[in-house]
């Protein structure tokens, strides 16, 4: 702190600190605390707020456990978020390996630029673009038919298919970068040592490269899973009649039923249950939190 | 099982830069062979070509008489010990050692037995279940050797394996490596920039400079009969005198320098651009000279090294000459400022073609 004051002067330092504190407190902590508090209070007509009926209760949380439909939507959300995470891993791992160990270091800036250009466009626009691409008479089907890959247009937007595509597209880079970092920190001599000892490429990956990149895979997976489970834009825009995402239920509570109390309770349930799920998965794969922070 | 290694007109190019230039050498089966040269002279590149990580841009490499052109590193009968060892930090020691066997489909119980056997061979019997990070530098070194031996290679390739160790351990490991090589009778190709290491361990040494072979011979021959000025000044110390050859007869010549004219042995390739090379231990300091080759000098400094004494002198023209004498505990050490004669025998000084003196002792 005194270091900062010496370097930037008192005015600038205190401005920085106050701005950071404001951001954290007013824009992050307070709204969440407000929702958290609200999630324990019943949904009441305005006149009753603050009255004798306005007591703390777990009723909002229990609503979820009493509703089989909501539970099933939650489970499907977790299942499909896991699938998204897995697909992202399958795409990102070879790409990360290629970028960190095969591609010439001089071509890396260009490759990364190409990879990140889509991020310049907002998420809504990107999801909407996919909506157009995947529509029945959209460019993808036209292209595939012209190339004689398929004969009749495919209905892409049924079930969770389009949501999966959209989520993978949106979040795959969150998987790529941590794995890239992890593999890049692996001494190339170790890969060569394995090969020198006679190891075929797949065993080198299985025994040397994959174990080394485990922390990167774990942090990438946690990020992609949490972002997918908490995503609202993609599931809404690319939804089909049969795909329901848990965040959509939260949105319904808040904006359609105007019941922010139950909505908040659902939001916190999503957070808590997903955290539990991630913790359990990390246990099974023997990943520690400290590994991820590395 | 061991195999010979032949390099025939091997070149390695990185872009327009030629790192290994037309190297031809035959390494016999069961030999301890060293490549010795300053940092950046292409030693590692040669090793990587033999193990298959780089393909020669020209020339042929044969292992056991077989052309290796189309063999990947995992198909060659070689095992490389990397400069930084490259142990697998996430596997316990025994799995590190048994990795090559795991690849070959040996079952777990046999692998474990073999790993423990090898750990006994390298004198680390209790390390099987330890983590790599728990071992000291010298112990990791042994694990790396054991891991390479596990695949029963016909040729072991070692890239400066001792450079990271401290002096005492390095000397110990020299003897150890030599003993392991004799016991297993595997062909060892050893790379080093440390001439002491190369001379002490090898059956044969190849001295390299700028990607080219300078001399391939036994350690004794390299030291006593250097092929050119580079070898003479890179391997061991030398006093170098510039001058011209004035008369030749048989294997010797008289060499005229600013300090006088001396009789000396005529080395290979000696011609117009030649220099006189004179080892410090062959330069005697005495008050009453007996040899014909003598230079009056003044002692400028005396360095007591323990087993020998290094005496720095200067002659009348200001040229520095170093003389080394064994410390036998009895003879007198000259004082600084003493005026003496430096003398040497004609057969212990050699006239050689000029060699670019290399920077010595740099880690490669
Ligand atoms: N991959 C490479 N690309 C370009 N130049 C290289 C490469 N590897 C080695 N070199 C160059 O080749 C020369 C020999 O390198 P190396 O064989 O590692 O030398 P040494 O092991 O004798 O120190 C050096 O000048 C080095 O800069
Ligand atoms: Mg090297």
PDB file of N, CA, C and O and ligand atoms in Angstrom, chain B residues 44 83 159-160 364, ligand 2:
ATOM      1  N   UNK B  44      24.995 -31.661 -29.249  1.00  0.00           N
ATOM      2  CA  UNK B  44      23.619 -32.088 -28.985  1.00  0.00           C
ATOM      3  C   UNK B  44      22.917 -32.452 -30.283  1.00  0.00           C
ATOM      4  O   UNK B  44      22.170 -33.427 -30.355  1.00  0.00           O
ATOM      5  N   UNK B  83      20.031 -33.701 -21.182  1.00  0.00           N
ATOM      6  CA  UNK B  83      20.855 -32.783 -20.400  1.00  0.00           C
ATOM      7  C   UNK B  83      20.156 -32.427 -19.084  1.00  0.00           C
ATOM      8  O   UNK B  83      20.778 -32.372 -18.049  1.00  0.00           O
ATOM      9  N   UNK B 159      23.798 -36.734 -22.867  1.00  0.00           N
ATOM     10  CA  UNK B 159      24.042 -35.334 -23.194  1.00  0.00           C
ATOM     11  C   UNK B 159      24.461 -34.573 -21.935  1.00  0.00           C
ATOM     12  O   UNK B 159      23.625 -34.158 -21.152  1.00  0.00           O
ATOM     13  N   UNK B 160      25.737 -34.388 -21.767  1.00  0.00           N
ATOM     14  CA  UNK B 160      26.287 -33.679 -20.620  1.00  0.00           C
ATOM     15  C   UNK B 160      25.568 -34.046 -19.327  1.00  0.00           C
ATOM     16  O   UNK B 160      25.069 -33.177 -18.621  1.00  0.00           O
ATOM     17  N   UNK B 364      27.430 -25.925 -22.045  1.00  0.00           N
ATOM     18  CA  UNK B 364      26.858 -25.995 -23.380  1.00  0.00           C
ATOM     19  C   UNK B 364      25.354 -26.064 -23.291  1.00  0.00           C
ATOM     20  O   UNK B 364      24.807 -26.374 -22.244  1.00  0.00           O
TER      21      UNK B 364
HETATM   22 MG1  LIG C   2      24.250 -29.283 -25.818  1.00  0.00          MG
END
